[in-house]
Coordinates of C-alpha atoms and ligand atoms in Angstrom, one line a residue:
M963 CA -138.3 167.0 101.7
A964 CA -137.4 164.7 104.7
R965 CA -139.6 161.9 103.2
G966 CA -138.1 162.3 99.8
S967 CA -134.5 161.9 101.1
R968 CA -135.6 158.9 103.2
L969 CA -137.0 157.3 100.2
A970 CA -133.8 157.9 98.2
R971 CA -131.9 156.4 101.1
L972 CA -134.0 153.3 101.1
A973 CA -133.6 152.8 97.4
A974 CA -129.9 153.2 97.7
L975 CA -129.9 150.6 100.5
G976 CA -131.9 148.2 98.4
L977 CA -129.5 148.6 95.5
L978 CA -126.6 148.0 97.8
G979 CA -128.2 144.8 99.0
V980 CA -128.6 143.6 95.4
L981 CA -125.0 144.4 94.6
T982 CA -123.7 142.7 97.7
L983 CA -125.9 139.7 97.2
S984 CA -125.1 139.2 93.5
G985 CA -121.4 139.6 94.0
C986 CA -121.0 136.7 96.4
D987 CA -121.9 133.1 96.3
M988 CA -125.5 132.4 97.0
P989 CA -126.4 129.6 99.3
N990 CA -127.6 126.7 97.2
N991 CA -130.6 125.2 98.9
E992 CA -134.3 124.7 98.0
F993 CA -135.3 128.0 99.7
W994 CA -132.7 130.3 98.1
R995 CA -133.2 128.8 94.7
F996 CA -136.7 130.2 94.7
G997 CA -138.0 127.5 92.4
W998 CA -135.0 127.6 90.1
P999 CA -134.1 124.0 89.0
E1000 CA -130.8 122.6 90.2
G1001 CA -128.4 122.5 87.1
I1002 CA -125.3 120.3 86.9
T1003 CA -123.0 122.7 85.1
E1004 CA -120.8 125.5 86.3
Q1005 CA -122.8 127.7 83.9
A1006 CA -126.0 126.6 85.5
T1007 CA -124.7 127.7 88.9
E1008 CA -124.0 131.2 87.5
M1009 CA -127.6 131.4 86.2
R1010 CA -128.9 130.2 89.5
Q1011 CA -127.0 132.9 91.4
L1012 CA -128.4 135.6 89.0
W1013 CA -131.9 134.3 89.7
T1014 CA -131.5 134.3 93.4
G1015 CA -130.0 137.8 93.4
S1016 CA -132.8 139.0 91.2
V1017 CA -135.5 137.5 93.3
I1018 CA -134.0 139.1 96.5
A1019 CA -133.8 142.4 94.7
A1020 CA -137.5 142.1 93.6
L1021 CA -138.5 141.1 97.1
I1022 CA -136.8 144.2 98.5
V1023 CA -138.6 146.4 96.1
G1024 CA -141.8 144.4 96.7
F1025 CA -141.7 144.8 100.5
L1026 CA -140.9 148.5 100.1
V1027 CA -144.0 149.0 97.8
W1028 CA -146.2 146.9 99.9
G1029 CA -145.2 148.7 103.0
L1030 CA -145.8 152.1 101.5
I1031 CA -149.2 151.0 100.2
L1032 CA -150.1 149.7 103.6
Y1033 CA -148.8 152.8 105.3
S1034 CA -150.8 155.1 103.0
V1035 CA -154.0 153.1 103.4
V1036 CA -153.8 153.1 107.2
A1037 CA -152.3 156.5 107.9
H1038 CA -154.3 158.5 105.3
R1039 CA -157.7 156.7 105.7
K1040 CA -160.7 159.1 105.6
R1041 CA -161.2 160.7 108.9
G1042 CA -163.6 163.5 108.0
D1043 CA -164.7 165.7 105.1
E1044 CA -161.7 168.0 105.3
L1045 CA -159.3 167.5 102.4
P1046 CA -155.9 166.4 103.6
R1047 CA -152.7 168.4 102.9
Q1048 CA -152.0 168.3 99.2
T1049 CA -148.4 167.4 98.3
A1050 CA -148.3 167.3 94.5
Y1051 CA -145.2 168.4 92.6
N1052 CA -142.7 167.1 95.2
L1053 CA -139.7 167.4 93.0
P1054 CA -137.1 165.6 95.3
L1055 CA -139.6 162.6 95.6
E1056 CA -140.3 162.5 91.8
I1057 CA -136.6 162.6 91.0
A1058 CA -136.0 159.8 93.5
Y1059 CA -138.6 157.5 92.0
T1060 CA -137.4 158.2 88.5
I1061 CA -133.8 157.5 89.2
A1062 CA -134.2 154.5 91.6
P1063 CA -136.0 152.2 89.0
F1064 CA -133.4 153.2 86.4
I1065 CA -130.5 152.2 88.8
I1066 CA -132.3 148.9 89.6
I1067 CA -132.8 148.1 85.9
A1068 CA -129.2 149.1 85.1
A1069 CA -127.9 146.7 87.8
L1070 CA -130.2 143.9 86.7
F1071 CA -129.0 144.5 83.1
F1072 CA -125.4 144.5 84.2
F1073 CA -125.6 141.3 86.1
T1074 CA -127.6 139.6 83.4
V1075 CA -125.1 140.5 80.6
T1076 CA -122.2 139.4 82.9
V1077 CA -123.8 135.9 83.4
Q1078 CA -124.8 135.7 79.8
N1079 CA -121.2 136.3 78.7
K1080 CA -120.0 133.5 81.0
V1081 CA -122.7 131.1 79.8
Q1082 CA -121.7 131.8 76.1
D1083 CA -118.1 132.0 76.7
R1084 CA -115.8 130.0 74.5
S1085 CA -112.3 129.1 75.6
E1086 CA -109.3 129.1 73.3
N1087 CA -108.5 125.5 74.1
P1088 CA -111.4 123.5 75.5
D1089 CA -110.4 120.2 77.3
E1090 CA -112.7 118.1 75.2
T1091 CA -114.6 118.6 71.9
I1092 CA -117.6 116.6 71.0
A1093 CA -119.5 116.8 67.7
V1094 CA -123.3 116.5 68.0
N1095 CA -125.1 115.6 64.8
A1096 CA -128.8 115.9 64.7
F1097 CA -131.0 114.2 62.0
K1098 CA -134.5 113.1 61.5
W1099 CA -135.0 111.6 64.0
N1100 CA -132.0 110.8 66.2
W1101 CA -128.6 111.9 67.3
Q1102 CA -125.0 111.0 66.6
F1103 CA -122.2 112.0 69.0
V1104 CA -118.7 112.0 67.5
Y1105 CA -115.4 112.3 69.5
P1106 CA -113.2 113.9 66.8
D1107 CA -109.9 113.5 68.8
T1108 CA -110.3 109.8 68.8
Q1109 CA -109.6 107.0 66.3
G1110 CA -111.4 103.7 66.2
P1111 CA -110.2 100.5 64.7
D1112 CA -111.7 101.6 61.3
G1113 CA -109.6 104.8 61.4
E1114 CA -112.6 106.9 61.9
P1115 CA -113.3 108.9 65.1
V1116 CA -115.3 107.0 67.7
N1117 CA -119.0 107.8 67.5
T1118 CA -122.4 106.8 69.0
V1119 CA -125.5 106.9 66.9
G1120 CA -129.1 106.3 68.2
T1121 CA -131.7 104.2 66.4
S1122 CA -135.5 103.9 67.0
S1123 CA -134.8 100.9 69.4
D1124 CA -131.6 102.3 71.1
I1125 CA -131.2 105.5 73.0
P1126 CA -127.9 107.1 72.2
I1127 CA -125.7 107.8 75.2
L1128 CA -123.5 110.9 75.2
V1129 CA -120.6 110.2 77.6
V1130 CA -119.0 113.3 79.0
P1131 CA -116.3 113.9 81.6
T1132 CA -116.9 116.0 84.7
D1133 CA -114.7 119.0 85.7
R1134 CA -113.4 119.5 82.2
K1135 CA -114.5 122.3 79.7
I1136 CA -116.4 120.5 77.0
R1137 CA -117.1 122.2 73.6
F1138 CA -120.2 121.0 71.8
E1139 CA -120.2 121.5 68.1
V1140 CA -123.7 121.0 66.9
A1141 CA -124.8 120.3 63.2
S1142 CA -127.9 119.2 61.5
A1143 CA -128.2 116.9 58.5
D1144 CA -131.7 118.1 57.5
V1145 CA -134.1 120.4 59.4
I1146 CA -133.8 122.6 62.5
H1147 CA -133.4 120.6 65.7
S1148 CA -132.5 121.8 69.2
F1149 CA -130.0 120.2 71.5
W1150 CA -131.4 120.4 75.0
V1151 CA -130.2 118.8 78.2
P1152 CA -132.7 120.2 80.8
E1153 CA -130.0 119.7 83.6
F1154 CA -127.6 122.0 81.7
L1155 CA -130.3 124.7 81.9
F1156 CA -129.3 125.4 78.3
K1157 CA -130.3 124.6 74.8
L1158 CA -129.0 125.4 71.4
D1159 CA -131.0 125.3 68.1
V1160 CA -129.3 123.1 65.6
I1161 CA -129.6 124.9 62.3
P1162 CA -128.6 123.2 59.0
G1163 CA -125.8 124.9 57.2
N1164 CA -124.9 126.8 60.3
E1165 CA -121.5 125.2 60.9
N1166 CA -119.2 128.1 60.9
G1167 CA -118.2 127.7 64.5
R1168 CA -119.9 130.9 65.5
D1169 CA -123.5 130.0 66.1
N1170 CA -123.3 126.3 66.5
V1171 CA -120.9 126.0 69.4
F1172 CA -121.3 126.1 73.2
E1173 CA -119.2 125.0 76.1
V1174 CA -120.1 123.6 79.6
T1175 CA -118.2 122.3 82.5
V1176 CA -120.2 119.5 84.1
R1177 CA -119.8 119.4 87.9
K1178 CA -121.9 116.4 88.8
E1179 CA -121.6 112.7 87.7
G1180 CA -124.8 111.0 86.7
A1181 CA -127.3 110.2 84.0
Y1182 CA -129.4 113.0 82.6
V1183 CA -132.0 112.9 79.9
G1184 CA -131.5 115.0 76.7
R1185 CA -134.1 116.0 74.1
C1186 CA -134.7 117.7 70.9
A1187 CA -136.5 120.9 71.7
E1188 CA -137.5 122.0 68.2
L1189 CA -140.5 120.4 66.5
C1190 CA -138.8 118.7 63.6
G1191 CA -141.3 116.3 62.1
T1192 CA -143.3 113.2 62.8
Y1193 CA -140.9 111.5 65.1
H1194 CA -139.6 114.6 66.9
A1195 CA -140.8 113.1 70.3
Y1196 CA -138.5 110.2 69.7
M1197 CA -135.3 112.2 69.6
N1198 CA -134.3 111.6 73.2
F1199 CA -130.8 110.8 74.4
E1200 CA -128.9 110.4 77.6
V1201 CA -126.0 112.4 78.9
R1202 CA -123.7 110.1 81.1
A1203 CA -121.4 112.3 83.1
V1204 CA -118.4 110.3 84.5
S1205 CA -115.2 111.2 86.1
G1206 CA -112.3 112.3 83.9
D1207 CA -110.4 109.0 84.4
D1208 CA -113.6 106.9 83.6
Y1209 CA -114.0 109.1 80.5
D1210 CA -110.5 108.4 79.3
A1211 CA -111.0 104.7 80.0
Y1212 CA -114.3 104.7 78.0
L1213 CA -112.7 106.4 75.0
Q1214 CA -109.8 103.9 75.0
A1215 CA -112.3 101.1 75.2
R1216 CA -114.1 102.6 72.2
E1217 CA -110.9 103.0 70.3
S1218 CA -110.0 99.3 70.9
G1219 CA -113.2 98.4 69.1
M1220 CA -115.9 98.2 71.8
G1221 CA -119.4 99.5 71.2
T1222 CA -121.0 102.2 73.4
S1223 CA -122.8 99.6 75.7
E1224 CA -119.8 97.4 76.1
A1225 CA -117.4 100.2 76.8
L1226 CA -119.7 101.8 79.3
E1227 CA -120.0 98.4 81.2
S1228 CA -116.2 98.2 81.2
I1229 CA -116.0 101.3 83.3
G1230 CA -118.7 100.1 85.6
Q1231 CA -121.6 102.0 84.1
S1232 CA -124.9 100.8 82.8
G1233 CA -124.6 100.0 79.1
K1234 CA -128.2 101.1 78.5
A1235 CA -129.8 104.5 79.0
T1236 CA -131.4 104.8 82.4
T1237 CA -133.3 108.1 82.1
T1238 CA -135.5 107.4 79.1
T1239 CA -136.6 104.4 76.9
P1240 CA -137.3 104.3 73.2
L1241 CA -140.9 105.2 72.4
P1242 CA -142.9 102.5 70.5
L1243 CA -143.1 103.2 66.8
V1244 CA -146.6 104.1 65.6
E1245 CA -148.1 101.6 63.1
N1246 CA -148.7 104.0 60.3
K1247 CA -147.6 103.0 56.8
S1248 CA -147.5 106.4 55.2
V1249 CA -145.5 107.7 58.2
N1250 CA -143.0 104.8 58.0
Q1251 CA -142.6 105.2 54.4
Q1252 CA -141.9 108.9 54.9
Q1253 CA -139.3 108.1 57.5
A1254 CA -137.6 105.6 55.3
G1255 CA -137.6 108.2 52.4
G1256 CA -136.3 111.0 54.7
Ligands
LIG1336 CU1 -135.4 117.2 66.2

């Protein structure tokens, strides 16, 4: 009986630890990330905190279990031929180790759903909206709230010799609306710790939208993460996160007629992608014809 209640107390203590740790901000350093990559968005931070909390919870359970195993091995090692005291059907103990895992799973589930809701959250009025159009085999990024000299919204489109650069502002809520012109692609920026399948015809604003707030300026590679045909591997792009002021200046430069490179250079950024380069095209006639046709 005494042991059973002690176990229950330990489980409760562990749970309390998880609750406390998940509730507050986790330290963000190499050790406390437990191998989790460093994301650059607000949403990635939420995910990292969930991971840190989960690992700590798992370690608490782990140390408890390892401790109990070690204790049993040492304390109950064979000392003679006499059978030790038999303690089967210890009801309090059995109830404790049935309820404790349930509480732990319920807590993990709760925090997972909470973070998932934050990651998939859509605001009423995002600060910026950017349309992402995927096609075999490249990307087009459209800024629908802008107007270029030709009266059309400003856009950047990649070619086989030019990596498209998706310029985004930091510290603003950005809504990405993804669409595909042909097959299923997947919009993936590893540093966002997020990807979204781009499914053709799926443009109802329900399953083709996500939002992020980028917190760190810099250049980050983006990729297609869904095998979409011969030149799938060529579908790389670059996210260029700049300050809000630079972003506004960039869009203004684009609206005045500058190209992506020129406008980037006008705000002191590199006009070319820095995180990836175009892959050489394979010399294969049938493949090239297929590309021209598709
Ligand atoms: Cu693709």
